Amino acid sequence: MQHGKYRFIVGFLAVPLGLYALFVVWPFVQSIYYSFTDWTGLSPDFEMVGFANYARMLDDEIFWKSLRHSLLFALLVPVVTIGLALFLSFMINVGGRRRRGGPVISGVRGSAFYKIVYFFPQVLSIAIVALLFAFAYNPDSGAINSLLRAVGLGGVQPLWLGDPDLALWAVMAVIVWSTVGFFVVLFSAGMASIPLDLYEAALLDGANRITTFFRLTLPLLWDTVQSGWVYMGILALGAESFAVVHIMTTGPGGPDYSTTVMVLYVYQKAFRDGQAAYATTIGVALLLVTLAFAALVMKLGRRERLEY
């Protein structure tokens, strides 16, 4: 009987695991292999060059800039996004004041409307969001500088994407704006599953809203927060940062490589410069950074599971 059960499990998993190995694992293996060659990506002919690409990468100033920018994306964007989403979710679900004749625990007025507003950016593709903000950041006719002029701050007219000191922060703000709504809905669903009796008991014991959030809501949502942190970090290291930087910035990646991130640098080396082998080398470094980030978050975020 047991033999038949294991045979069924193996048979059930064989096809999905085979597809995963073919379309996910094998490309990674190929990338690592090509990183030891001089392949251009255009010609089928290439030679093994050993660690020459890795030595070149370690001496590449632009690579180190892109690595630094990617690490900023991975560290700051998830913290700001998840922190803001937790605050908004808490206010929507349990942060409101008690109204006459209403429940003791409730969200702020209009919480259902706020959920729709916060989730709206998820309806738009990241490419459309990037284009909209590229127009908004325009120093002459953009909405942001026009608003500053309208409120009497005409002397404060940043170049935004044209300023090497501001461009990276402006790009990160777009990613936060476009993704925070998803986590608001995700955390709201988690908070809605927490029994209201726990909040009422905490309030009766004299706990205020801040104490309730840190001692009750956050511990019970920690597994969701940790998963969201890893997911957001991977997005910031990969597709989200590439799309926003590629569409919004000059170069792209400018000015003066001030917004170049690793995934964009991989794209430029592979498809603009015809250096596919070197691009895969940077891709291997990006893979290691992503794995290290996920492992670090899982390690630091490990705590005893709470149940209710």
PDB file of C-alpha atoms in Angstrom:
ATOM      1  CA  MET A   1       0.000   0.000   0.000  1.00  0.00           C
ATOM      2  CA  GLN A   2       2.788   2.423   0.932  1.00  0.00           C
ATOM      3  CA  HIS A   3       4.692   1.506  -2.232  1.00  0.00           C
ATOM      4  CA  GLY A   4       1.649   2.400  -4.334  1.00  0.00           C
ATOM      5  CA  LYS A   5       1.282   5.738  -2.532  1.00  0.00           C
ATOM      6  CA  TYR A   6       4.880   6.769  -3.196  1.00  0.00           C
ATOM      7  CA  ARG A   7       4.604   5.691  -6.811  1.00  0.00           C
ATOM      8  CA  PHE A   8       1.520   7.883  -7.205  1.00  0.00           C
ATOM      9  CA  ILE A   9       3.308  10.879  -5.629  1.00  0.00           C
ATOM     10  CA  VAL A  10       6.350  10.439  -7.869  1.00  0.00           C
ATOM     11  CA  GLY A  11       4.150  10.081 -10.937  1.00  0.00           C
ATOM     12  CA  PHE A  12       2.169  13.179  -9.995  1.00  0.00           C
ATOM     13  CA  LEU A  13       5.288  15.325  -9.460  1.00  0.00           C
ATOM     14  CA  ALA A  14       7.414  14.012 -12.331  1.00  0.00           C
ATOM     15  CA  VAL A  15       5.951  16.261 -15.052  1.00  0.00           C
ATOM     16  CA  PRO A  16       5.902  19.548 -13.053  1.00  0.00           C
ATOM     17  CA  LEU A  17       9.417  18.945 -11.738  1.00  0.00           C
ATOM     18  CA  GLY A  18      10.629  18.089 -15.218  1.00  0.00           C
ATOM     19  CA  LEU A  19       9.134  21.298 -16.648  1.00  0.00           C
ATOM     20  CA  TYR A  20      10.624  23.315 -13.783  1.00  0.00           C
ATOM     21  CA  ALA A  21      14.058  21.809 -14.367  1.00  0.00           C
ATOM     22  CA  LEU A  22      13.819  22.423 -18.127  1.00  0.00           C
ATOM     23  CA  PHE A  23      12.571  26.022 -18.097  1.00  0.00           C
ATOM     24  CA  VAL A  24      13.981  27.337 -14.782  1.00  0.00           C
ATOM     25  CA  VAL A  25      16.962  25.334 -13.571  1.00  0.00           C
ATOM     26  CA  TRP A  26      18.537  24.608 -16.958  1.00  0.00           C
ATOM     27  CA  PRO A  27      18.687  28.289 -18.058  1.00  0.00           C
ATOM     28  CA  PHE A  28      20.494  29.096 -14.809  1.00  0.00           C
ATOM     29  CA  VAL A  29      22.987  26.324 -15.500  1.00  0.00           C
ATOM     30  CA  GLN A  30      23.481  27.592 -19.057  1.00  0.00           C
ATOM     31  CA  SER A  31      24.047  31.145 -17.815  1.00  0.00           C
ATOM     32  CA  ILE A  32      26.728  30.003 -15.403  1.00  0.00           C
ATOM     33  CA  TYR A  33      28.382  28.021 -18.206  1.00  0.00           C
ATOM     34  CA  TYR A  34      28.336  30.953 -20.674  1.00  0.00           C
ATOM     35  CA  SER A  35      29.840  33.243 -18.040  1.00  0.00           C
ATOM     36  CA  PHE A  36      33.101  31.335 -18.522  1.00  0.00           C
ATOM     37  CA  THR A  37      33.153  31.983 -22.283  1.00  0.00           C
ATOM     38  CA  ASP A  38      33.533  34.914 -24.691  1.00  0.00           C
ATOM     39  CA  TRP A  39      30.136  34.366 -26.345  1.00  0.00           C
ATOM     40  CA  THR A  40      28.733  37.482 -28.047  1.00  0.00           C
ATOM     41  CA  GLY A  41      25.147  36.272 -28.157  1.00  0.00           C
ATOM     42  CA  LEU A  42      25.092  36.598 -31.950  1.00  0.00           C
ATOM     43  CA  SER A  43      27.578  34.004 -33.148  1.00  0.00           C
ATOM     44  CA  PRO A  44      27.390  30.281 -32.301  1.00  0.00           C
ATOM     45  CA  ASP A  45      31.176  30.237 -31.977  1.00  0.00           C
ATOM     46  CA  PHE A  46      32.776  30.934 -28.617  1.00  0.00           C
ATOM     47  CA  GLU A  47      35.756  29.898 -26.534  1.00  0.00           C
ATOM     48  CA  MET A  48      36.299  29.230 -22.862  1.00  0.00           C
ATOM     49  CA  VAL A  49      38.024  32.126 -21.095  1.00  0.00           C
ATOM     50  CA  GLY A  50      37.908  30.869 -17.508  1.00  0.00           C
ATOM     51  CA  PHE A  51      37.404  33.563 -14.877  1.00  0.00           C
ATOM     52  CA  ALA A  52      38.275  36.452 -17.210  1.00  0.00           C
ATOM     53  CA  ASN A  53      34.709  37.791 -17.177  1.00  0.00           C
ATOM     54  CA  TYR A  54      34.591  37.692 -13.379  1.00  0.00           C
ATOM     55  CA  ALA A  55      37.934  39.501 -13.130  1.00  0.00           C
ATOM     56  CA  ARG A  56      36.615  42.126 -15.551  1.00  0.00           C
ATOM     57  CA  MET A  57      33.444  42.497 -13.512  1.00  0.00           C
ATOM     58  CA  LEU A  58      35.377  43.133 -10.304  1.00  0.00           C
ATOM     59  CA  ASP A  59      37.291  45.937 -12.065  1.00  0.00           C
ATOM     60  CA  ASP A  60      34.163  47.422 -13.656  1.00  0.00           C
ATOM     61  CA  GLU A  61      33.252  50.722 -11.993  1.00  0.00           C
ATOM     62  CA  ILE A  62      29.787  50.768 -13.555  1.00  0.00           C
ATOM     63  CA  PHE A  63      29.103  47.283 -12.201  1.00  0.00           C
ATOM     64  CA  TRP A  64      29.865  48.450  -8.664  1.00  0.00           C
ATOM     65  CA  LYS A  65      27.597  51.456  -9.159  1.00  0.00           C
ATOM     66  CA  SER A  66      24.785  49.212 -10.383  1.00  0.00           C
ATOM     67  CA  LEU A  67      25.333  46.835  -7.467  1.00  0.00           C
ATOM     68  CA  ARG A  68      25.150  49.696  -4.982  1.00  0.00           C
ATOM     69  CA  HIS A  69      21.945  50.994  -6.559  1.00  0.00           C
ATOM     70  CA  SER A  70      20.389  47.522  -6.613  1.00  0.00           C
ATOM     71  CA  LEU A  71      21.188  47.035  -2.931  1.00  0.00           C
ATOM     72  CA  LEU A  72      19.524  50.368  -2.160  1.00  0.00           C
ATOM     73  CA  PHE A  73      16.456  49.188  -4.069  1.00  0.00           C
ATOM     74  CA  ALA A  74      16.429  45.879  -2.189  1.00  0.00           C
ATOM     75  CA  LEU A  75      16.876  47.425   1.249  1.00  0.00           C
ATOM     76  CA  LEU A  76      14.871  50.646   1.129  1.00  0.00           C
ATOM     77  CA  VAL A  77      11.977  49.977  -1.256  1.00  0.00           C
ATOM     78  CA  PRO A  78      10.606  46.912   0.640  1.00  0.00           C
ATOM     79  CA  VAL A  79      10.964  48.638   4.022  1.00  0.00           C
ATOM     80  CA  VAL A  80       9.123  51.789   2.889  1.00  0.00           C
ATOM     81  CA  THR A  81       6.496  49.898   0.886  1.00  0.00           C
ATOM     82  CA  ILE A  82       5.662  47.346   3.558  1.00  0.00           C
ATOM     83  CA  GLY A  83       5.822  49.891   6.384  1.00  0.00           C
ATOM     84  CA  LEU A  84       3.441  52.221   4.567  1.00  0.00           C
ATOM     85  CA  ALA A  85       1.151  49.337   3.594  1.00  0.00           C
ATOM     86  CA  LEU A  86       0.990  48.092   7.208  1.00  0.00           C
ATOM     87  CA  PHE A  87       0.073  51.566   8.463  1.00  0.00           C
ATOM     88  CA  LEU A  88      -2.630  52.070   5.827  1.00  0.00           C
ATOM     89  CA  SER A  89      -4.029  48.560   6.341  1.00  0.00           C
ATOM     90  CA  PHE A  90      -4.185  49.071  10.101  1.00  0.00           C
ATOM     91  CA  MET A  91      -6.045  52.359   9.707  1.00  0.00           C
ATOM     92  CA  ILE A  92      -8.456  50.849   7.191  1.00  0.00           C
ATOM     93  CA  ASN A  93      -9.296  47.847   9.359  1.00  0.00           C
ATOM     94  CA  VAL A  94      -8.874  48.671  13.042  1.00  0.00           C
ATOM     95  CA  GLY A  95      -7.477  52.178  13.348  1.00  0.00           C
ATOM     96  CA  GLY A  96     -10.700  54.176  13.337  1.00  0.00           C
ATOM     97  CA  ARG A  97     -12.467  55.738  16.298  1.00  0.00           C
ATOM     98  CA  ARG A  98     -15.575  54.183  17.752  1.00  0.00           C
ATOM     99  CA  ARG A  99     -18.729  55.729  16.320  1.00  0.00           C
ATOM    100  CA  ARG A 100     -21.994  56.032  18.204  1.00  0.00           C
ATOM    101  CA  GLY A 101     -23.880  52.777  17.958  1.00  0.00           C
ATOM    102  CA  GLY A 102     -21.063  51.142  15.977  1.00  0.00           C
ATOM    103  CA  PRO A 103     -18.596  48.385  16.840  1.00  0.00           C
ATOM    104  CA  VAL A 104     -15.743  48.983  19.255  1.00  0.00           C
ATOM    105  CA  ILE A 105     -13.170  48.054  16.600  1.00  0.00           C
ATOM    106  CA  SER A 106     -13.557  49.508  13.123  1.00  0.00           C
ATOM    107  CA  GLY A 107     -11.611  51.171  10.369  1.00  0.00           C
ATOM    108  CA  VAL A 108     -11.563  54.830   9.486  1.00  0.00           C
ATOM    109  CA  ARG A 109     -14.534  56.334   7.682  1.00  0.00           C
ATOM    110  CA  GLY A 110     -14.583  55.456   4.007  1.00  0.00           C
ATOM    111  CA  SER A 111     -12.242  52.496   4.432  1.00  0.00           C
ATOM    112  CA  ALA A 112     -13.854  50.577   1.548  1.00  0.00           C
ATOM    113  CA  PHE A 113     -13.238  53.549  -0.761  1.00  0.00           C
ATOM    114  CA  TYR A 114      -9.630  53.837   0.393  1.00  0.00           C
ATOM    115  CA  LYS A 115      -8.996  50.194  -0.466  1.00  0.00           C
ATOM    116  CA  ILE A 116     -10.072  50.861  -4.043  1.00  0.00           C
ATOM    117  CA  VAL A 117      -7.946  54.008  -4.286  1.00  0.00           C
ATOM    118  CA  TYR A 118      -4.825  52.314  -2.931  1.00  0.00           C
ATOM    119  CA  PHE A 119      -5.278  49.275  -5.183  1.00  0.00           C
ATOM    120  CA  PHE A 120      -5.868  51.347  -8.324  1.00  0.00           C
ATOM    121  CA  PRO A 121      -2.168  51.491  -9.379  1.00  0.00           C
ATOM    122  CA  GLN A 122      -2.224  47.691  -9.628  1.00  0.00           C
ATOM    123  CA  VAL A 123      -4.682  47.996 -12.513  1.00  0.00           C
ATOM    124  CA  LEU A 124      -2.060  49.876 -14.533  1.00  0.00           C
ATOM    125  CA  SER A 125       0.976  48.159 -15.988  1.00  0.00           C
ATOM    126  CA  ILE A 126       4.346  49.260 -14.671  1.00  0.00           C
ATOM    127  CA  ALA A 127       5.186  50.649 -18.129  1.00  0.00           C
ATOM    128  CA  ILE A 128       2.186  52.997 -18.046  1.00  0.00           C
ATOM    129  CA  VAL A 129       3.008  54.061 -14.486  1.00  0.00           C
ATOM    130  CA  ALA A 130       6.593  54.827 -15.509  1.00  0.00           C
ATOM    131  CA  LEU A 131       5.448  56.906 -18.480  1.00  0.00           C
ATOM    132  CA  LEU A 132       2.972  58.873 -16.362  1.00  0.00           C
ATOM    133  CA  PHE A 133       5.603  59.711 -13.770  1.00  0.00           C
ATOM    134  CA  ALA A 134       8.154  60.560 -16.458  1.00  0.00           C
ATOM    135  CA  PHE A 135       5.745  63.276 -17.610  1.00  0.00           C
ATOM    136  CA  ALA A 136       5.022  64.310 -14.015  1.00  0.00           C
ATOM    137  CA  TYR A 137       8.757  64.689 -13.285  1.00  0.00           C
ATOM    138  CA  ASN A 138       9.329  66.914 -16.316  1.00  0.00           C
ATOM    139  CA  PRO A 139      11.062  70.006 -14.859  1.00  0.00           C
ATOM    140  CA  ASP A 140       9.323  72.485 -17.198  1.00  0.00           C
ATOM    141  CA  SER A 141       5.795  71.198 -17.774  1.00  0.00           C
ATOM    142  CA  GLY A 142       5.480  68.343 -15.290  1.00  0.00           C
ATOM    143  CA  ALA A 143       2.691  68.190 -12.728  1.00  0.00           C
ATOM    144  CA  ILE A 144       5.020  68.173  -9.711  1.00  0.00           C
ATOM    145  CA  ASN A 145       6.936  71.364 -10.527  1.00  0.00           C
ATOM    146  CA  SER A 146       3.721  73.005 -11.743  1.00  0.00           C
ATOM    147  CA  LEU A 147       2.182  72.274  -8.351  1.00  0.00           C
ATOM    148  CA  LEU A 148       5.207  73.767  -6.613  1.00  0.00           C
ATOM    149  CA  ARG A 149       4.820  76.936  -8.667  1.00  0.00           C
ATOM    150  CA  ALA A 150       1.102  77.052  -7.917  1.00  0.00           C
ATOM    151  CA  VAL A 151       1.682  77.031  -4.157  1.00  0.00           C
ATOM    152  CA  GLY A 152       4.326  79.747  -4.323  1.00  0.00           C
ATOM    153  CA  LEU A 153       7.432  77.556  -4.409  1.00  0.00           C
ATOM    154  CA  GLY A 154       8.526  78.563  -7.886  1.00  0.00           C
ATOM    155  CA  GLY A 155      12.089  78.900  -6.649  1.00  0.00           C
ATOM    156  CA  VAL A 156      12.139  75.193  -5.821  1.00  0.00           C
ATOM    157  CA  GLN A 157      12.194  73.529  -9.233  1.00  0.00           C
ATOM    158  CA  PRO A 158      14.213  70.292  -9.044  1.00  0.00           C
ATOM    159  CA  LEU A 159      15.353  68.606 -12.225  1.00  0.00           C
ATOM    160  CA  TRP A 160      14.211  65.293 -10.715  1.00  0.00           C
ATOM    161  CA  LEU A 161      15.310  62.704 -13.300  1.00  0.00           C
ATOM    162  CA  GLY A 162      17.972  65.069 -14.621  1.00  0.00           C
ATOM    163  CA  ASP A 163      19.684  65.483 -11.257  1.00  0.00           C
ATOM    164  CA  PRO A 164      22.166  62.672 -10.433  1.00  0.00           C
ATOM    165  CA  ASP A 165      21.495  63.188  -6.727  1.00  0.00           C
ATOM    166  CA  LEU A 166      17.690  62.968  -7.049  1.00  0.00           C
ATOM    167  CA  ALA A 167      17.070  60.608  -9.969  1.00  0.00           C
ATOM    168  CA  LEU A 168      17.473  57.343  -8.056  1.00  0.00           C
ATOM    169  CA  TRP A 169      15.174  58.482  -5.237  1.00  0.00           C
ATOM    170  CA  ALA A 170      12.572  59.658  -7.753  1.00  0.00           C
ATOM    171  CA  VAL A 171      12.606  56.247  -9.424  1.00  0.00           C
ATOM    172  CA  MET A 172      12.300  54.404  -6.107  1.00  0.00           C
ATOM    173  CA  ALA A 173       9.308  56.579  -5.178  1.00  0.00           C
ATOM    174  CA  VAL A 174       7.524  55.391  -8.330  1.00  0.00           C
ATOM    175  CA  ILE A 175       8.041  51.732  -7.402  1.00  0.00           C
ATOM    176  CA  VAL A 176       6.697  52.369  -3.890  1.00  0.00           C
ATOM    177  CA  TRP A 177       3.642  54.164  -5.285  1.00  0.00           C
ATOM    178  CA  SER A 178       2.889  51.403  -7.784  1.00  0.00           C
ATOM    179  CA  THR A 179       3.224  48.460  -5.375  1.00  0.00           C
ATOM    180  CA  VAL A 180       1.985  49.667  -1.985  1.00  0.00           C
ATOM    181  CA  GLY A 181      -1.670  49.072  -2.936  1.00  0.00           C
ATOM    182  CA  PHE A 182      -1.108  45.359  -3.457  1.00  0.00           C
ATOM    183  CA  PHE A 183       0.276  44.969   0.047  1.00  0.00           C
ATOM    184  CA  VAL A 184      -2.504  47.105   1.527  1.00  0.00           C
ATOM    185  CA  VAL A 185      -5.042  44.612   0.185  1.00  0.00           C
ATOM    186  CA  LEU A 186      -2.876  41.645   1.231  1.00  0.00           C
ATOM    187  CA  PHE A 187      -2.390  42.878   4.802  1.00  0.00           C
ATOM    188  CA  SER A 188      -6.029  43.973   5.043  1.00  0.00           C
ATOM    189  CA  ALA A 189      -7.099  40.420   4.275  1.00  0.00           C
ATOM    190  CA  GLY A 190      -4.791  39.158   7.017  1.00  0.00           C
ATOM    191  CA  MET A 191      -6.030  41.705   9.556  1.00  0.00           C
ATOM    192  CA  ALA A 192      -9.653  40.899   8.730  1.00  0.00           C
ATOM    193  CA  SER A 193      -9.023  37.296   9.798  1.00  0.00           C
ATOM    194  CA  ILE A 194      -7.812  38.323  13.284  1.00  0.00           C
ATOM    195  CA  PRO A 195     -10.707  37.954  15.775  1.00  0.00           C
ATOM    196  CA  LEU A 196     -12.017  41.297  17.006  1.00  0.00           C
ATOM    197  CA  ASP A 197     -12.213  39.849  20.514  1.00  0.00           C
ATOM    198  CA  LEU A 198      -8.425  40.065  20.734  1.00  0.00           C
ATOM    199  CA  TYR A 199      -8.468  43.777  19.947  1.00  0.00           C
ATOM    200  CA  GLU A 200     -11.304  44.432  22.361  1.00  0.00           C
ATOM    201  CA  ALA A 201      -9.483  42.577  25.133  1.00  0.00           C
ATOM    202  CA  ALA A 202      -6.327  44.584  24.450  1.00  0.00           C
ATOM    203  CA  LEU A 203      -8.225  47.870  24.611  1.00  0.00           C
ATOM    204  CA  LEU A 204      -9.904  46.837  27.868  1.00  0.00           C
ATOM    205  CA  ASP A 205      -6.447  46.152  29.310  1.00  0.00           C
ATOM    206  CA  GLY A 206      -5.465  49.727  28.527  1.00  0.00           C
ATOM    207  CA  ALA A 207      -3.495  49.223  25.322  1.00  0.00           C
ATOM    208  CA  ASN A 208      -3.518  52.116  22.864  1.00  0.00           C
ATOM    209  CA  ARG A 209      -3.525  51.826  19.081  1.00  0.00           C
ATOM    210  CA  ILE A 210       0.264  51.833  18.767  1.00  0.00           C
ATOM    211  CA  THR A 211       0.687  49.117  21.389  1.00  0.00           C
ATOM    212  CA  THR A 212      -2.077  47.082  19.769  1.00  0.00           C
ATOM    213  CA  PHE A 213      -0.326  47.282  16.415  1.00  0.00           C
ATOM    214  CA  PHE A 214       3.132  46.222  17.633  1.00  0.00           C
ATOM    215  CA  ARG A 215       2.040  43.685  20.240  1.00  0.00           C
ATOM    216  CA  LEU A 216      -0.949  42.118  18.496  1.00  0.00           C
ATOM    217  CA  THR A 217      -1.378  42.886  14.798  1.00  0.00           C
ATOM    218  CA  LEU A 218       2.236  42.710  13.650  1.00  0.00           C
ATOM    219  CA  PRO A 219       3.112  39.417  15.434  1.00  0.00           C
ATOM    220  CA  LEU A 220      -0.002  37.715  14.066  1.00  0.00           C
ATOM    221  CA  LEU A 221       0.746  38.973  10.545  1.00  0.00           C
ATOM    222  CA  TRP A 222       4.471  38.310  10.676  1.00  0.00           C
ATOM    223  CA  ASP A 223       4.496  35.335   8.283  1.00  0.00           C
ATOM    224  CA  THR A 224       2.647  37.409   5.676  1.00  0.00           C
ATOM    225  CA  VAL A 225       4.945  40.388   6.243  1.00  0.00           C
ATOM    226  CA  GLN A 226       8.047  38.238   5.880  1.00  0.00           C
ATOM    227  CA  SER A 227       6.818  36.697   2.623  1.00  0.00           C
ATOM    228  CA  GLY A 228       5.872  40.129   1.318  1.00  0.00           C
ATOM    229  CA  TRP A 229       9.306  41.460   2.234  1.00  0.00           C
ATOM    230  CA  VAL A 230      11.046  38.741   0.214  1.00  0.00           C
ATOM    231  CA  TYR A 231       8.649  39.169  -2.707  1.00  0.00           C
ATOM    232  CA  MET A 232       9.051  42.949  -2.738  1.00  0.00           C
ATOM    233  CA  GLY A 233      12.836  42.675  -2.539  1.00  0.00           C
ATOM    234  CA  ILE A 234      12.943  40.339  -5.531  1.00  0.00           C
ATOM    235  CA  LEU A 235      10.711  42.729  -7.479  1.00  0.00           C
ATOM    236  CA  ALA A 236      12.955  45.657  -6.574  1.00  0.00           C
ATOM    237  CA  LEU A 237      16.014  43.733  -7.725  1.00  0.00           C
ATOM    238  CA  GLY A 238      14.404  42.524 -10.934  1.00  0.00           C
ATOM    239  CA  ALA A 239      11.505  43.391 -13.204  1.00  0.00           C
ATOM    240  CA  GLU A 240      10.146  46.466 -11.412  1.00  0.00           C
ATOM    241  CA  SER A 241      13.448  48.317 -11.212  1.00  0.00           C
ATOM    242  CA  PHE A 242      14.350  47.412 -14.801  1.00  0.00           C
ATOM    243  CA  ALA A 243      11.058  48.638 -16.276  1.00  0.00           C
ATOM    244  CA  VAL A 244      10.954  51.903 -14.349  1.00  0.00           C
ATOM    245  CA  VAL A 245      14.623  52.804 -14.880  1.00  0.00           C
ATOM    246  CA  HIS A 246      14.583  51.799 -18.551  1.00  0.00           C
ATOM    247  CA  ILE A 247      11.494  53.856 -19.364  1.00  0.00           C
ATOM    248  CA  MET A 248      11.958  56.908 -17.144  1.00  0.00           C
ATOM    249  CA  THR A 249      15.657  57.723 -17.220  1.00  0.00           C
ATOM    250  CA  THR A 250      17.947  59.064 -19.929  1.00  0.00           C
ATOM    251  CA  GLY A 251      20.489  56.661 -21.308  1.00  0.00           C
ATOM    252  CA  PRO A 252      18.750  54.678 -19.845  1.00  0.00           C
ATOM    253  CA  GLY A 253      20.431  54.513 -16.452  1.00  0.00           C
ATOM    254  CA  GLY A 254      21.511  58.157 -16.388  1.00  0.00           C
ATOM    255  CA  PRO A 255      22.413  60.782 -15.783  1.00  0.00           C
ATOM    256  CA  ASP A 256      26.010  59.621 -15.316  1.00  0.00           C
ATOM    257  CA  TYR A 257      24.897  56.064 -14.442  1.00  0.00           C
ATOM    258  CA  SER A 258      23.184  57.423 -11.315  1.00  0.00           C
ATOM    259  CA  THR A 259      20.162  55.122 -11.802  1.00  0.00           C
ATOM    260  CA  THR A 260      21.802  52.091 -13.412  1.00  0.00           C
ATOM    261  CA  VAL A 261      20.809  48.858 -11.656  1.00  0.00           C
ATOM    262  CA  MET A 262      22.198  45.385 -12.184  1.00  0.00           C
ATOM    263  CA  VAL A 263      19.321  44.007 -14.224  1.00  0.00           C
ATOM    264  CA  LEU A 264      19.494  47.009 -16.578  1.00  0.00           C
ATOM    265  CA  TYR A 265      23.255  46.606 -16.912  1.00  0.00           C
ATOM    266  CA  VAL A 266      22.737  42.951 -17.862  1.00  0.00           C
ATOM    267  CA  TYR A 267      20.298  44.028 -20.581  1.00  0.00           C
ATOM    268  CA  GLN A 268      22.628  46.721 -21.922  1.00  0.00           C
ATOM    269  CA  LYS A 269      25.648  44.456 -22.118  1.00  0.00           C
ATOM    270  CA  ALA A 270      23.711  41.643 -23.776  1.00  0.00           C
ATOM    271  CA  PHE A 271      21.523  43.498 -26.302  1.00  0.00           C
ATOM    272  CA  ARG A 272      23.217  46.862 -26.775  1.00  0.00           C
ATOM    273  CA  ASP A 273      26.901  45.946 -26.633  1.00  0.00           C
ATOM    274  CA  GLY A 274      26.739  42.340 -27.866  1.00  0.00           C
ATOM    275  CA  GLN A 275      28.604  40.993 -24.838  1.00  0.00           C
ATOM    276  CA  ALA A 276      26.304  38.164 -23.814  1.00  0.00           C
ATOM    277  CA  ALA A 277      28.945  36.261 -21.855  1.00  0.00           C
ATOM    278  CA  TYR A 278      29.800  39.274 -19.723  1.00  0.00           C
ATOM    279  CA  ALA A 279      26.079  39.948 -19.281  1.00  0.00           C
ATOM    280  CA  THR A 280      25.552  36.420 -17.945  1.00  0.00           C
ATOM    281  CA  THR A 281      28.431  37.012 -15.533  1.00  0.00           C
ATOM    282  CA  ILE A 282      26.628  40.040 -14.113  1.00  0.00           C
ATOM    283  CA  GLY A 283      23.455  37.944 -14.102  1.00  0.00           C
ATOM    284  CA  VAL A 284      25.175  35.324 -11.954  1.00  0.00           C
ATOM    285  CA  ALA A 285      26.177  38.081  -9.522  1.00  0.00           C
ATOM    286  CA  LEU A 286      22.560  39.292  -9.483  1.00  0.00           C
ATOM    287  CA  LEU A 287      21.391  35.745  -8.742  1.00  0.00           C
ATOM    288  CA  LEU A 288      23.773  35.543  -5.779  1.00  0.00           C
ATOM    289  CA  VAL A 289      22.609  38.923  -4.470  1.00  0.00           C
ATOM    290  CA  THR A 290      18.961  37.861  -4.739  1.00  0.00           C
ATOM    291  CA  LEU A 291      19.558  34.548  -2.965  1.00  0.00           C
ATOM    292  CA  ALA A 292      21.569  36.288  -0.248  1.00  0.00           C
ATOM    293  CA  PHE A 293      18.811  38.854   0.236  1.00  0.00           C
ATOM    294  CA  ALA A 294      16.099  36.192   0.540  1.00  0.00           C
ATOM    295  CA  ALA A 295      18.198  34.100   2.937  1.00  0.00           C
ATOM    296  CA  LEU A 296      18.986  37.151   5.083  1.00  0.00           C
ATOM    297  CA  VAL A 297      15.336  38.186   5.339  1.00  0.00           C
ATOM    298  CA  MET A 298      14.245  34.647   6.221  1.00  0.00           C
ATOM    299  CA  LYS A 299      17.030  34.407   8.808  1.00  0.00           C
ATOM    300  CA  LEU A 300      16.392  37.764  10.474  1.00  0.00           C
ATOM    301  CA  GLY A 301      12.630  37.353  10.309  1.00  0.00           C
ATOM    302  CA  ARG A 302      12.515  33.898  11.866  1.00  0.00           C
ATOM    303  CA  ARG A 303      10.401  33.799  15.001  1.00  0.00           C
ATOM    304  CA  GLU A 304       7.992  31.484  16.750  1.00  0.00           C
ATOM    305  CA  ARG A 305       4.710  31.108  14.954  1.00  0.00           C
ATOM    306  CA  LEU A 306       1.710  32.590  16.776  1.00  0.00           C
ATOM    307  CA  GLU A 307      -1.755  31.102  16.499  1.00  0.00           C
ATOM    308  CA  TYR A 308      -5.167  32.252  17.609  1.00  0.00           C
TER     309      TYR A 308
END
